PDB file of C-alpha atoms in Angstrom:
ATOM      1  CA  UNK A   1     137.632  32.978 130.767  1.00 53.00           C
ATOM      2  CA  UNK A   2     134.413  34.421 132.395  1.00 46.00           C
ATOM      3  CA  UNK A   3     134.731  37.731 134.181  1.00 43.00           C
ATOM      4  CA  UNK A   4     132.292  39.024 136.563  1.00 40.00           C
ATOM      5  CA  UNK A   5     131.443  42.794 137.283  1.00 38.00           C
ATOM      6  CA  UNK A   6     133.049  43.887 133.997  1.00 38.00           C
ATOM      7  CA  UNK A   7     132.836  47.621 134.754  1.00 37.00           C
ATOM      8  CA  UNK A   8     133.527  47.640 138.382  1.00 37.00           C
ATOM      9  CA  UNK A   9     136.226  45.061 139.056  1.00 44.00           C
ATOM     10  CA  UNK A  10     139.907  46.372 138.906  1.00 48.00           C
ATOM     11  CA  UNK A  11     141.161  42.970 137.934  1.00 46.00           C
ATOM     12  CA  UNK A  12     138.795  42.998 135.054  1.00 46.00           C
ATOM     13  CA  UNK A  13     139.785  46.370 133.755  1.00 49.00           C
ATOM     14  CA  UNK A  14     143.379  45.326 133.954  1.00 51.00           C
ATOM     15  CA  UNK A  15     142.821  42.097 131.927  1.00 50.00           C
ATOM     16  CA  UNK A  16     140.540  44.044 129.552  1.00 50.00           C
ATOM     17  CA  UNK A  17     143.348  46.739 128.980  1.00 52.00           C
ATOM     18  CA  UNK A  18     146.104  44.167 128.514  1.00 53.00           C
ATOM     19  CA  UNK A  19     143.799  42.248 126.117  1.00 52.00           C
ATOM     20  CA  UNK A  20     143.047  45.316 124.116  1.00 51.00           C
ATOM     21  CA  UNK A  21     146.715  46.274 123.868  1.00 55.00           C
ATOM     22  CA  UNK A  22     147.514  42.770 122.614  1.00 53.00           C
ATOM     23  CA  UNK A  23     144.708  43.046 120.174  1.00 50.00           C
ATOM     24  CA  UNK A  24     145.842  46.215 118.864  1.00 52.00           C
ATOM     25  CA  UNK A  25     149.503  45.031 118.475  1.00 54.00           C
ATOM     26  CA  UNK A  26     148.504  41.837 116.704  1.00 50.00           C
ATOM     27  CA  UNK A  27     146.195  43.645 114.346  1.00 48.00           C
ATOM     28  CA  UNK A  28     148.944  46.157 113.472  1.00 52.00           C
ATOM     29  CA  UNK A  29     151.892  43.846 113.146  1.00 52.00           C
ATOM     30  CA  UNK A  30     152.625  42.146 110.003  1.00 45.00           C
ATOM     31  CA  UNK A  31     154.591  39.076 109.389  1.00 46.00           C
ATOM     32  CA  UNK A  32     156.255  39.094 105.816  1.00 47.00           C
ATOM     33  CA  UNK A  33     156.066  35.158 105.777  1.00 45.00           C
ATOM     34  CA  UNK A  34     152.719  34.683 107.267  1.00 47.00           C
ATOM     35  CA  UNK A  35     150.154  37.402 107.216  1.00 48.00           C
ATOM     36  CA  UNK A  36     150.169  38.051 103.578  1.00 44.00           C
ATOM     37  CA  UNK A  37     149.840  34.380 102.511  1.00 53.00           C
ATOM     38  CA  UNK A  38     146.460  33.215 101.330  1.00 52.00           C
ATOM     39  CA  UNK A  39     145.137  29.897 102.584  1.00 56.00           C
ATOM     40  CA  UNK A  40     145.618  27.303  99.805  1.00 61.00           C
ATOM     41  CA  UNK A  41     144.686  24.201 101.680  1.00 73.00           C
ATOM     42  CA  UNK A  42     142.695  22.976 104.631  1.00 81.00           C
ATOM     43  CA  UNK A  43     144.558  23.658 107.958  1.00 84.00           C
ATOM     44  CA  UNK A  44     144.207  22.312 111.408  1.00 90.00           C
ATOM     45  CA  UNK A  45     145.308  23.933 114.474  1.00 93.00           C
ATOM     46  CA  UNK A  46     145.444  22.937 118.216  1.00 95.00           C
ATOM     47  CA  UNK A  47     145.647  25.562 120.913  1.00 96.00           C
ATOM     48  CA  UNK A  48     145.483  25.834 124.766  1.00 95.00           C
ATOM     49  CA  UNK A  49     143.800  28.757 126.652  1.00 93.00           C
ATOM     50  CA  UNK A  50     146.128  29.456 129.754  1.00 90.00           C
ATOM     51  CA  UNK A  51     143.824  31.804 131.561  1.00 86.00           C
ATOM     52  CA  UNK A  52     141.618  28.927 132.473  1.00 86.00           C
ATOM     53  CA  UNK A  53     144.403  27.257 134.514  1.00 84.00           C
ATOM     54  CA  UNK A  54     143.598  29.890 137.198  1.00 79.00           C
ATOM     55  CA  UNK A  55     140.441  28.249 137.952  1.00 76.00           C
ATOM     56  CA  UNK A  56     141.867  24.656 137.683  1.00 81.00           C
ATOM     57  CA  UNK A  57     140.504  24.166 134.225  1.00 88.00           C
ATOM     58  CA  UNK A  58     142.488  22.686 131.139  1.00 93.00           C
ATOM     59  CA  UNK A  59     140.773  24.048 128.094  1.00 95.00           C
ATOM     60  CA  UNK A  60     141.976  23.046 124.561  1.00 95.00           C
ATOM     61  CA  UNK A  61     140.746  23.891 121.098  1.00 96.00           C
ATOM     62  CA  UNK A  62     140.740  21.963 117.794  1.00 96.00           C
ATOM     63  CA  UNK A  63     140.229  24.370 114.799  1.00 95.00           C
ATOM     64  CA  UNK A  64     139.497  23.306 111.159  1.00 92.00           C
ATOM     65  CA  UNK A  65     139.962  25.834 108.518  1.00 86.00           C
ATOM     66  CA  UNK A  66     138.587  24.627 105.108  1.00 85.00           C
ATOM     67  CA  UNK A  67     140.322  25.696 101.982  1.00 78.00           C
ATOM     68  CA  UNK A  68     138.520  28.704 100.112  1.00 72.00           C
ATOM     69  CA  UNK A  69     136.131  29.438 102.975  1.00 78.00           C
ATOM     70  CA  UNK A  70     136.035  32.228 105.525  1.00 82.00           C
ATOM     71  CA  UNK A  71     134.135  29.956 108.182  1.00 89.00           C
ATOM     72  CA  UNK A  72     136.211  27.818 110.367  1.00 90.00           C
ATOM     73  CA  UNK A  73     134.957  25.403 112.872  1.00 94.00           C
ATOM     74  CA  UNK A  74     136.228  25.134 116.510  1.00 96.00           C
ATOM     75  CA  UNK A  75     135.689  22.112 118.901  1.00 97.00           C
ATOM     76  CA  UNK A  76     136.563  22.916 122.504  1.00 96.00           C
ATOM     77  CA  UNK A  77     137.361  20.503 125.230  1.00 97.00           C
ATOM     78  CA  UNK A  78     137.394  21.415 129.071  1.00 96.00           C
ATOM     79  CA  UNK A  79     138.728  19.330 131.944  1.00 95.00           C
ATOM     80  CA  UNK A  80     138.033  20.332 135.494  1.00 92.00           C
ATOM     81  CA  UNK A  81     139.994  19.019 138.470  1.00 90.00           C
ATOM     82  CA  UNK A  82     141.168  20.802 141.619  1.00 85.00           C
ATOM     83  CA  UNK A  83     139.832  23.024 144.568  1.00 82.00           C
ATOM     84  CA  UNK A  84     136.959  25.355 144.130  1.00 74.00           C
ATOM     85  CA  UNK A  85     136.806  29.063 144.425  1.00 64.00           C
ATOM     86  CA  UNK A  86     134.080  30.770 146.591  1.00 56.00           C
ATOM     87  CA  UNK A  87     132.745  34.297 145.798  1.00 50.00           C
ATOM     88  CA  UNK A  88     131.352  36.302 148.735  1.00 45.00           C
ATOM     89  CA  UNK A  89     128.977  39.358 148.529  1.00 43.00           C
ATOM     90  CA  UNK A  90     132.178  41.731 148.274  1.00 37.00           C
ATOM     91  CA  UNK A  91     133.535  40.200 145.160  1.00 41.00           C
ATOM     92  CA  UNK A  92     136.352  38.693 147.132  1.00 41.00           C
ATOM     93  CA  UNK A  93     137.541  35.238 146.146  1.00 46.00           C
ATOM     94  CA  UNK A  94     138.956  32.627 148.362  1.00 50.00           C
ATOM     95  CA  UNK A  95     139.915  28.971 147.956  1.00 51.00           C
ATOM     96  CA  UNK A  96     138.540  25.916 150.013  1.00 54.00           C
ATOM     97  CA  UNK A  97     141.044  23.170 149.549  1.00 54.00           C
ATOM     98  CA  UNK A  98     138.338  20.811 151.138  1.00 68.00           C
ATOM     99  CA  UNK A  99     136.019  21.720 148.121  1.00 79.00           C
ATOM    100  CA  UNK A 100     136.887  19.758 144.900  1.00 85.00           C
ATOM    101  CA  UNK A 101     135.516  19.994 141.515  1.00 86.00           C
ATOM    102  CA  UNK A 102     135.727  17.595 138.646  1.00 91.00           C
ATOM    103  CA  UNK A 103     134.121  17.361 135.331  1.00 94.00           C
ATOM    104  CA  UNK A 104     134.234  18.104 131.648  1.00 96.00           C
ATOM    105  CA  UNK A 105     132.933  20.696 129.021  1.00 96.00           C
ATOM    106  CA  UNK A 106     132.379  20.223 125.210  1.00 97.00           C
ATOM    107  CA  UNK A 107     131.761  23.000 122.985  1.00 97.00           C
ATOM    108  CA  UNK A 108     131.351  23.737 119.183  1.00 97.00           C
ATOM    109  CA  UNK A 109     131.828  27.204 117.647  1.00 97.00           C
ATOM    110  CA  UNK A 110     131.752  28.677 114.174  1.00 96.00           C
ATOM    111  CA  UNK A 111     134.211  31.405 113.354  1.00 94.00           C
ATOM    112  CA  UNK A 112     133.973  33.767 110.482  1.00 94.00           C
ATOM    113  CA  UNK A 113     137.300  35.288 109.348  1.00 91.00           C
ATOM    114  CA  UNK A 114     137.084  38.731 107.842  1.00 92.00           C
ATOM    115  CA  UNK A 115     140.014  37.943 105.560  1.00 87.00           C
ATOM    116  CA  UNK A 116     140.880  34.720 103.713  1.00 79.00           C
ATOM    117  CA  UNK A 117     144.367  34.756 105.171  1.00 80.00           C
ATOM    118  CA  UNK A 118     146.370  32.995 107.963  1.00 79.00           C
ATOM    119  CA  UNK A 119     145.971  36.063 110.223  1.00 86.00           C
ATOM    120  CA  UNK A 120     142.644  37.825 110.431  1.00 90.00           C
ATOM    121  CA  UNK A 121     140.189  39.357 112.740  1.00 95.00           C
ATOM    122  CA  UNK A 122     137.063  37.352 113.243  1.00 96.00           C
ATOM    123  CA  UNK A 123     133.572  36.818 114.748  1.00 97.00           C
ATOM    124  CA  UNK A 124     132.935  33.570 116.619  1.00 97.00           C
ATOM    125  CA  UNK A 125     129.683  32.196 118.057  1.00 97.00           C
ATOM    126  CA  UNK A 126     128.753  28.888 119.551  1.00 97.00           C
ATOM    127  CA  UNK A 127     127.554  26.807 122.651  1.00 97.00           C
ATOM    128  CA  UNK A 128     129.390  24.961 125.308  1.00 96.00           C
ATOM    129  CA  UNK A 129     127.986  22.084 127.492  1.00 97.00           C
ATOM    130  CA  UNK A 130     129.621  21.496 130.913  1.00 94.00           C
ATOM    131  CA  UNK A 131     129.107  18.669 133.484  1.00 94.00           C
ATOM    132  CA  UNK A 132     130.564  19.372 136.924  1.00 91.00           C
ATOM    133  CA  UNK A 133     130.521  17.429 140.099  1.00 90.00           C
ATOM    134  CA  UNK A 134     131.404  19.363 143.413  1.00 84.00           C
ATOM    135  CA  UNK A 135     132.341  17.861 146.567  1.00 84.00           C
ATOM    136  CA  UNK A 136     131.898  19.982 149.588  1.00 78.00           C
ATOM    137  CA  UNK A 137     133.272  19.339 153.111  1.00 75.00           C
ATOM    138  CA  UNK A 138     132.252  21.725 155.860  1.00 70.00           C
ATOM    139  CA  UNK A 139     130.796  22.193 159.405  1.00 69.00           C
ATOM    140  CA  UNK A 140     127.304  23.402 160.185  1.00 65.00           C
ATOM    141  CA  UNK A 141     123.958  22.326 161.480  1.00 68.00           C
ATOM    142  CA  UNK A 142     122.169  19.545 159.897  1.00 62.00           C
ATOM    143  CA  UNK A 143     118.819  17.793 160.330  1.00 69.00           C
ATOM    144  CA  UNK A 144     117.976  14.244 160.914  1.00 74.00           C
ATOM    145  CA  UNK A 145     114.422  12.510 161.300  1.00 75.00           C
ATOM    146  CA  UNK A 146     113.814   9.808 163.877  1.00 76.00           C
ATOM    147  CA  UNK A 147     110.451   8.365 164.914  1.00 74.00           C
ATOM    148  CA  UNK A 148     108.743  10.993 163.044  1.00 76.00           C
ATOM    149  CA  UNK A 149     110.674  13.735 164.883  1.00 76.00           C
ATOM    150  CA  UNK A 150     113.057  16.158 163.370  1.00 80.00           C
ATOM    151  CA  UNK A 151     116.404  16.722 165.342  1.00 72.00           C
ATOM    152  CA  UNK A 152     119.097  19.263 164.549  1.00 73.00           C
ATOM    153  CA  UNK A 153     122.833  18.632 165.334  1.00 72.00           C
ATOM    154  CA  UNK A 154     126.118  20.456 164.461  1.00 72.00           C
ATOM    155  CA  UNK A 155     129.064  18.719 162.876  1.00 67.00           C
ATOM    156  CA  UNK A 156     130.954  17.693 159.735  1.00 73.00           C
ATOM    157  CA  UNK A 157     128.825  17.948 156.553  1.00 71.00           C
ATOM    158  CA  UNK A 158     129.761  16.380 153.262  1.00 76.00           C
ATOM    159  CA  UNK A 159     127.683  17.045 150.074  1.00 75.00           C
ATOM    160  CA  UNK A 160     128.313  16.012 146.651  1.00 81.00           C
ATOM    161  CA  UNK A 161     126.412  18.016 143.960  1.00 82.00           C
ATOM    162  CA  UNK A 162     125.917  17.690 140.324  1.00 86.00           C
ATOM    163  CA  UNK A 163     125.944  20.889 138.103  1.00 87.00           C
ATOM    164  CA  UNK A 164     125.137  20.856 134.320  1.00 93.00           C
ATOM    165  CA  UNK A 165     125.057  24.091 132.383  1.00 93.00           C
ATOM    166  CA  UNK A 166     125.031  25.460 128.814  1.00 95.00           C
ATOM    167  CA  UNK A 167     127.042  28.680 127.822  1.00 94.00           C
ATOM    168  CA  UNK A 168     126.032  30.649 124.845  1.00 96.00           C
ATOM    169  CA  UNK A 169     128.867  32.902 123.547  1.00 95.00           C
ATOM    170  CA  UNK A 170     129.575  35.568 120.904  1.00 97.00           C
ATOM    171  CA  UNK A 171     133.058  37.063 120.547  1.00 97.00           C
ATOM    172  CA  UNK A 172     135.255  39.355 118.409  1.00 97.00           C
ATOM    173  CA  UNK A 173     138.892  38.369 118.052  1.00 96.00           C
ATOM    174  CA  UNK A 174     141.955  38.390 116.123  1.00 96.00           C
ATOM    175  CA  UNK A 175     144.046  35.404 115.066  1.00 93.00           C
ATOM    176  CA  UNK A 176     147.665  35.693 113.997  1.00 92.00           C
ATOM    177  CA  UNK A 177     149.668  32.876 112.616  1.00 90.00           C
ATOM    178  CA  UNK A 178     153.449  33.451 112.475  1.00 89.00           C
ATOM    179  CA  UNK A 179     155.656  30.393 111.311  1.00 87.00           C
ATOM    180  CA  UNK A 180     152.792  27.957 112.342  1.00 89.00           C
ATOM    181  CA  UNK A 181     152.519  29.416 115.869  1.00 93.00           C
ATOM    182  CA  UNK A 182     148.884  30.452 116.665  1.00 94.00           C
ATOM    183  CA  UNK A 183     148.217  33.714 118.744  1.00 94.00           C
ATOM    184  CA  UNK A 184     144.407  34.209 119.404  1.00 96.00           C
ATOM    185  CA  UNK A 185     142.897  36.967 121.409  1.00 95.00           C
ATOM    186  CA  UNK A 186     139.262  37.293 121.999  1.00 96.00           C
ATOM    187  CA  UNK A 187     136.640  39.251 123.977  1.00 94.00           C
ATOM    188  CA  UNK A 188     132.838  39.286 123.940  1.00 95.00           C
ATOM    189  CA  UNK A 189     129.749  38.208 125.932  1.00 93.00           C
ATOM    190  CA  UNK A 190     128.097  35.010 127.029  1.00 93.00           C
ATOM    191  CA  UNK A 191     124.867  33.689 128.703  1.00 94.00           C
ATOM    192  CA  UNK A 192     125.130  30.947 131.190  1.00 92.00           C
ATOM    193  CA  UNK A 193     122.032  28.675 131.659  1.00 92.00           C
ATOM    194  CA  UNK A 194     122.167  26.030 134.417  1.00 89.00           C
ATOM    195  CA  UNK A 195     120.270  22.835 133.514  1.00 90.00           C
ATOM    196  CA  UNK A 196     119.447  21.799 137.122  1.00 84.00           C
ATOM    197  CA  UNK A 197     118.732  23.398 140.354  1.00 76.00           C
ATOM    198  CA  UNK A 198     122.026  23.097 142.438  1.00 71.00           C
ATOM    199  CA  UNK A 199     121.535  23.893 146.059  1.00 70.00           C
ATOM    200  CA  UNK A 200     124.309  24.653 148.436  1.00 67.00           C
ATOM    201  CA  UNK A 201     122.380  25.077 151.620  1.00 64.00           C
ATOM    202  CA  UNK A 202     123.970  28.322 152.479  1.00 64.00           C
ATOM    203  CA  UNK A 203     127.381  26.900 152.975  1.00 63.00           C
ATOM    204  CA  UNK A 204     128.873  28.259 149.791  1.00 68.00           C
ATOM    205  CA  UNK A 205     127.980  31.044 147.274  1.00 67.00           C
ATOM    206  CA  UNK A 206     128.861  29.294 144.084  1.00 72.00           C
ATOM    207  CA  UNK A 207     125.794  30.777 142.260  1.00 71.00           C
ATOM    208  CA  UNK A 208     126.563  34.454 143.297  1.00 65.00           C
ATOM    209  CA  UNK A 209     128.925  35.708 140.436  1.00 63.00           C
ATOM    210  CA  UNK A 210     129.497  34.845 136.677  1.00 63.00           C
ATOM    211  CA  UNK A 211     132.586  32.861 137.557  1.00 64.00           C
ATOM    212  CA  UNK A 212     130.364  30.573 139.886  1.00 74.00           C
ATOM    213  CA  UNK A 213     129.368  27.184 138.354  1.00 78.00           C
ATOM    214  CA  UNK A 214     125.670  27.557 139.238  1.00 79.00           C
ATOM    215  CA  UNK A 215     125.359  31.262 137.918  1.00 84.00           C
ATOM    216  CA  UNK A 216     122.649  32.162 135.577  1.00 87.00           C
ATOM    217  CA  UNK A 217     122.843  35.304 133.430  1.00 90.00           C
ATOM    218  CA  UNK A 218     125.140  37.452 131.198  1.00 90.00           C
ATOM    219  CA  UNK A 219     128.886  37.943 131.598  1.00 87.00           C
ATOM    220  CA  UNK A 220     131.891  39.279 129.720  1.00 89.00           C
ATOM    221  CA  UNK A 221     134.306  36.942 128.110  1.00 90.00           C
ATOM    222  CA  UNK A 222     137.992  37.445 127.685  1.00 90.00           C
ATOM    223  CA  UNK A 223     140.445  34.846 126.376  1.00 91.00           C
ATOM    224  CA  UNK A 224     143.866  34.113 124.932  1.00 93.00           C
ATOM    225  CA  UNK A 225     144.899  31.128 122.911  1.00 95.00           C
ATOM    226  CA  UNK A 226     148.433  29.985 122.023  1.00 94.00           C
ATOM    227  CA  UNK A 227     148.745  26.955 119.743  1.00 94.00           C
ATOM    228  CA  UNK A 228     150.284  25.494 116.619  1.00 94.00           C
ATOM    229  CA  UNK A 229     148.719  25.200 113.139  1.00 90.00           C
ATOM    230  CA  UNK A 230     149.313  22.169 110.917  1.00 85.00           C
ATOM    231  CA  UNK A 231     149.214  23.203 107.047  1.00 68.00           C
TER     232      UNK A 231
END
């Protein structure tokens, strides 16, 4: 999950406080049947990130943990389908049911676990590619050309835009495995780089904030994963 205005948003402060509290709890808690057990064979875990469902995104992770190594590898898959969110200049977010987004994302990350155990703090870094299609329906002025002359009229406007972007990320987190259930909390920073010039013609503000699909720049990342480890 990408958060905008990390030091001025009340929602962000709440999420960060809850995340840090969970992080502290997981770091201090010990499972007698899991935390102290060293990894003796390669493990594979599958997890979901529920925070992304707020933005109509399904995000799943496949993590491979080789035996005898502190470096793990994570493949992420994202699926976008649903109404869009629009950010205005006052950081107010509203839904436009007539605006629809669909697309996918695919990422690869490397995770360094500080302990060769099932549960451990870690550092993760990687890159994610996203392909998104946005369908906008609104009303406004539009221009048409006829016989070399430009005419302006007001009416329904339909636009379909393509947005491709790359997200570079670096996060710190804590992964806890208890009876094969995976709890993973992370926070860090990312840089979002659009690969094409998506124009919304002033009808929407989808490039204004870090949560917007056409945004370019740095932002804070906060997330929580819940999954299952096969070992």
